[in-house]
PDB file of C-alpha atoms in Angstrom:
ATOM      1  CA  ARG R1240       0.000   0.000   0.000  1.00 98.00           C
ATOM      2  CA  TYR R1241       1.231   3.465  -0.924  1.00 98.00           C
ATOM      3  CA  GLU R1242      -0.776   6.529   0.018  1.00 98.00           C
ATOM      4  CA  ARG R1243      -0.320  10.258  -0.362  1.00 96.00           C
ATOM      5  CA  THR R1244      -2.669  12.535   1.567  1.00 94.00           C
ATOM      6  CA  PRO R1245      -3.944  15.989   0.534  1.00 90.00           C
ATOM      7  CA  CYS R1246      -2.322  19.286   1.421  1.00 86.00           C
ATOM      8  CA  PHE R1247      -3.380  22.921   1.102  1.00 84.00           C
ATOM      9  CA  GLY R1248      -1.807  23.098  -2.363  1.00 85.00           C
ATOM     10  CA  PRO R1249      -1.598  20.974  -5.514  1.00 89.00           C
ATOM     11  CA  CYS R1250      -0.225  17.819  -3.827  1.00 89.00           C
ATOM     12  CA  PRO R1251      -1.423  14.592  -5.432  1.00 94.00           C
ATOM     13  CA  ALA R1252      -3.662  12.553  -3.138  1.00 96.00           C
ATOM     14  CA  PHE R1253      -4.200   8.870  -3.873  1.00 97.00           C
ATOM     15  CA  ILE R1254      -4.109   5.320  -2.539  1.00 98.00           C
ATOM     16  CA  LEU R1255      -2.384   2.485  -4.360  1.00 98.00           C
ATOM     17  CA  GLU R1256      -2.829  -1.098  -3.164  1.00 98.00           C
ATOM     18  CA  VAL R1257      -1.052  -3.991  -4.832  1.00 98.00           C
ATOM     19  CA  ASN R1258      -1.452  -7.612  -3.743  1.00 97.00           C
ATOM     20  CA  SER R1259       1.382 -10.135  -3.896  1.00 95.00           C
ATOM     21  CA  ASP R1260      -0.208 -11.617  -7.056  1.00 97.00           C
ATOM     22  CA  GLY R1261       0.130  -8.229  -8.798  1.00 97.00           C
ATOM     23  CA  ASP R1262      -3.538  -7.234  -8.616  1.00 98.00           C
ATOM     24  CA  ALA R1263      -3.344  -3.432  -8.368  1.00 98.00           C
ATOM     25  CA  ARG R1264      -6.045  -1.033  -7.238  1.00 98.00           C
ATOM     26  CA  TYR R1265      -5.674   2.733  -7.453  1.00 98.00           C
ATOM     27  CA  ASN R1266      -7.895   5.487  -6.092  1.00 97.00           C
ATOM     28  CA  GLY R1267      -6.879   8.933  -7.319  1.00 96.00           C
ATOM     29  CA  ARG R1268      -8.490  11.462  -5.013  1.00 94.00           C
ATOM     30  CA  ARG R1269      -7.297  14.873  -6.214  1.00 92.00           C
ATOM     31  CA  ASN R1270      -4.432  16.496  -8.101  1.00 93.00           C
ATOM     32  CA  ALA R1271      -3.441  12.996  -9.218  1.00 93.00           C
ATOM     33  CA  LYS R1272      -2.546  12.019 -12.770  1.00 88.00           C
ATOM     34  CA  PHE R1273      -5.492   9.604 -12.666  1.00 90.00           C
ATOM     35  CA  GLU R1274      -8.563  10.558 -10.642  1.00 93.00           C
ATOM     36  CA  GLY R1275     -11.172   7.967  -9.730  1.00 96.00           C
ATOM     37  CA  THR R1276     -10.911   4.239  -9.071  1.00 97.00           C
ATOM     38  CA  PHE R1277      -8.930   1.907 -11.307  1.00 98.00           C
ATOM     39  CA  ARG R1278      -7.610  -1.645 -11.510  1.00 98.00           C
ATOM     40  CA  GLY R1279      -4.439  -2.880 -13.116  1.00 98.00           C
ATOM     41  CA  GLN R1280      -1.963  -5.743 -13.026  1.00 98.00           C
ATOM     42  CA  TRP R1281       1.721  -5.686 -12.092  1.00 98.00           C
ATOM     43  CA  ASP R1282       3.912  -8.535 -13.311  1.00 98.00           C
ATOM     44  CA  GLU R1283       6.631 -10.268 -11.278  1.00 97.00           C
ATOM     45  CA  GLN R1284       9.379  -8.007 -12.640  1.00 98.00           C
ATOM     46  CA  THR R1285       7.462  -4.912 -11.571  1.00 98.00           C
ATOM     47  CA  LEU R1286       6.958  -6.347  -8.081  1.00 98.00           C
ATOM     48  CA  ARG R1287      10.683  -7.157  -7.962  1.00 97.00           C
ATOM     49  CA  THR R1288      11.487  -3.576  -8.970  1.00 98.00           C
ATOM     50  CA  VAL R1289       9.459  -2.291  -6.012  1.00 98.00           C
ATOM     51  CA  ALA R1290      11.150  -4.769  -3.654  1.00 97.00           C
ATOM     52  CA  GLU R1291      14.593  -3.703  -4.877  1.00 98.00           C
ATOM     53  CA  ALA R1292      13.744  -0.008  -4.424  1.00 98.00           C
ATOM     54  CA  ALA R1293      12.515  -0.728  -0.895  1.00 97.00           C
ATOM     55  CA  HIS R1294      15.736  -2.588  -0.150  1.00 97.00           C
ATOM     56  CA  GLN R1295      17.907   0.214  -1.595  1.00 97.00           C
ATOM     57  CA  SER R1296      15.950   2.767   0.469  1.00 96.00           C
ATOM     58  CA  ASP R1297      16.509   0.567   3.547  1.00 97.00           C
ATOM     59  CA  LEU R1298      12.786   0.448   4.300  1.00 97.00           C
ATOM     60  CA  LYS R1299      13.255  -2.306   6.883  1.00 96.00           C
ATOM     61  CA  ARG R1300      15.670  -0.220   8.999  1.00 97.00           C
ATOM     62  CA  ASN R1301      13.841   3.073   8.448  1.00 97.00           C
ATOM     63  CA  ALA R1302      10.320   1.754   9.129  1.00 97.00           C
ATOM     64  CA  GLY R1303       8.433   3.858  11.631  1.00 97.00           C
ATOM     65  CA  VAL R1304       6.245   6.888  12.101  1.00 96.00           C
ATOM     66  CA  TYR R1305       7.836  10.255  11.410  1.00 96.00           C
ATOM     67  CA  ASP R1306       5.302  12.789  12.527  1.00 93.00           C
ATOM     68  CA  ASN R1307       4.670  15.772  14.766  1.00 88.00           C
ATOM     69  CA  PRO R1308       1.006  16.092  15.794  1.00 82.00           C
ATOM     70  CA  LEU R1309       1.487  19.832  16.331  1.00 85.00           C
ATOM     71  CA  VAL R1310       2.039  20.301  12.578  1.00 82.00           C
ATOM     72  CA  THR R1311      -1.294  20.073  10.784  1.00 77.00           C
ATOM     73  CA  ASP R1312      -0.752  21.331   7.251  1.00 78.00           C
ATOM     74  CA  LEU R1313       1.701  18.875   5.696  1.00 86.00           C
ATOM     75  CA  PRO R1314       0.826  16.055   3.336  1.00 91.00           C
ATOM     76  CA  THR R1315       1.679  12.544   4.469  1.00 93.00           C
ATOM     77  CA  LYS R1316       3.141   9.604   2.576  1.00 96.00           C
ATOM     78  CA  ARG R1317       2.361   6.140   3.939  1.00 97.00           C
ATOM     79  CA  ILE R1318       3.889   2.874   2.816  1.00 98.00           C
ATOM     80  CA  LEU R1319       2.960  -0.590   4.028  1.00 97.00           C
ATOM     81  CA  LEU R1320       5.226  -3.106   2.329  1.00 96.00           C
ATOM     82  CA  GLY R1321       6.401  -6.526   3.420  1.00 93.00           C
ATOM     83  CA  GLY R1322       5.028  -5.990   6.916  1.00 95.00           C
ATOM     84  CA  HIS R1323       6.949  -2.723   7.314  1.00 96.00           C
ATOM     85  CA  VAL R1324       5.111   0.539   7.981  1.00 97.00           C
ATOM     86  CA  PHE R1325       6.657   3.858   6.995  1.00 97.00           C
ATOM     87  CA  ILE R1326       4.751   7.079   7.643  1.00 96.00           C
ATOM     88  CA  ASP R1327       6.465  10.208   6.358  1.00 96.00           C
ATOM     89  CA  ARG R1328       4.911  13.441   7.518  1.00 92.00           C
ATOM     90  CA  ILE R1329       7.875  15.359   8.901  1.00 91.00           C
ATOM     91  CA  ASP R1330      11.612  14.696   9.366  1.00 92.00           C
ATOM     92  CA  ALA R1331      11.586  11.191   7.876  1.00 96.00           C
ATOM     93  CA  PRO R1332      14.677   9.560   6.392  1.00 95.00           C
ATOM     94  CA  PRO R1333      14.804  10.079   2.614  1.00 94.00           C
ATOM     95  CA  MET R1334      12.778   7.592   0.611  1.00 96.00           C
ATOM     96  CA  ASP R1335      12.844   9.476  -2.677  1.00 96.00           C
ATOM     97  CA  GLY R1336      14.089   6.429  -4.589  1.00 96.00           C
ATOM     98  CA  LEU R1337      11.176   4.293  -3.450  1.00 98.00           C
ATOM     99  CA  TYR R1338       8.650   7.096  -3.972  1.00 97.00           C
ATOM    100  CA  GLY R1339      10.046   7.691  -7.452  1.00 97.00           C
ATOM    101  CA  VAL R1340       9.733   4.032  -8.427  1.00 98.00           C
ATOM    102  CA  LEU R1341       6.167   3.797  -7.131  1.00 98.00           C
ATOM    103  CA  ASP R1342       5.118   7.070  -8.761  1.00 97.00           C
ATOM    104  CA  SER R1343       6.631   6.058 -12.107  1.00 97.00           C
ATOM    105  CA  LEU R1344       4.939   2.647 -11.991  1.00 97.00           C
ATOM    106  CA  ILE R1345       1.599   4.322 -11.341  1.00 97.00           C
ATOM    107  CA  SER R1346       2.185   6.446 -14.438  1.00 95.00           C
ATOM    108  CA  VAL R1347       2.965   3.516 -16.742  1.00 96.00           C
ATOM    109  CA  THR R1348       0.405   0.989 -15.480  1.00 97.00           C
ATOM    110  CA  ASP R1349      -2.408   0.175 -17.880  1.00 97.00           C
ATOM    111  CA  TRP R1350      -5.311   1.195 -15.621  1.00 97.00           C
ATOM    112  CA  THR R1351      -8.952   0.297 -16.232  1.00 97.00           C
ATOM    113  CA  ALA R1352     -11.578   2.530 -14.631  1.00 96.00           C
ATOM    114  CA  THR R1353     -13.860   0.624 -12.266  1.00 94.00           C
ATOM    115  CA  GLY R1354     -16.497   3.310 -11.842  1.00 75.00           C
ATOM    116  CA  GLN R1355     -16.682   2.843  -8.072  1.00 64.00           C
TER     117      GLN R1355
END
């Protein structure tokens, strides 16, 4: 699962959920390249690419919640992958490589609108 929450500006807000069999579901909420609900399929190589990016970003070691409840106007990125939870709201270790891979895969996936 990969989620980006809204902000007070043009931040993309969406939820991506991909099962281990590659079944992908995407809900583009606002300011996203795709808005609405969609389904797609990721092959084994694509899933491996995500796993490699998570490994290179050291997701296992960096897993945790990086937040400050006193700050209320920042978007949040949430990743749940391989049993590891990473919530990036403020002062999180850099995960730009993993975010970049996930964002690019969203862009190139052949999505089918579900109408839900």
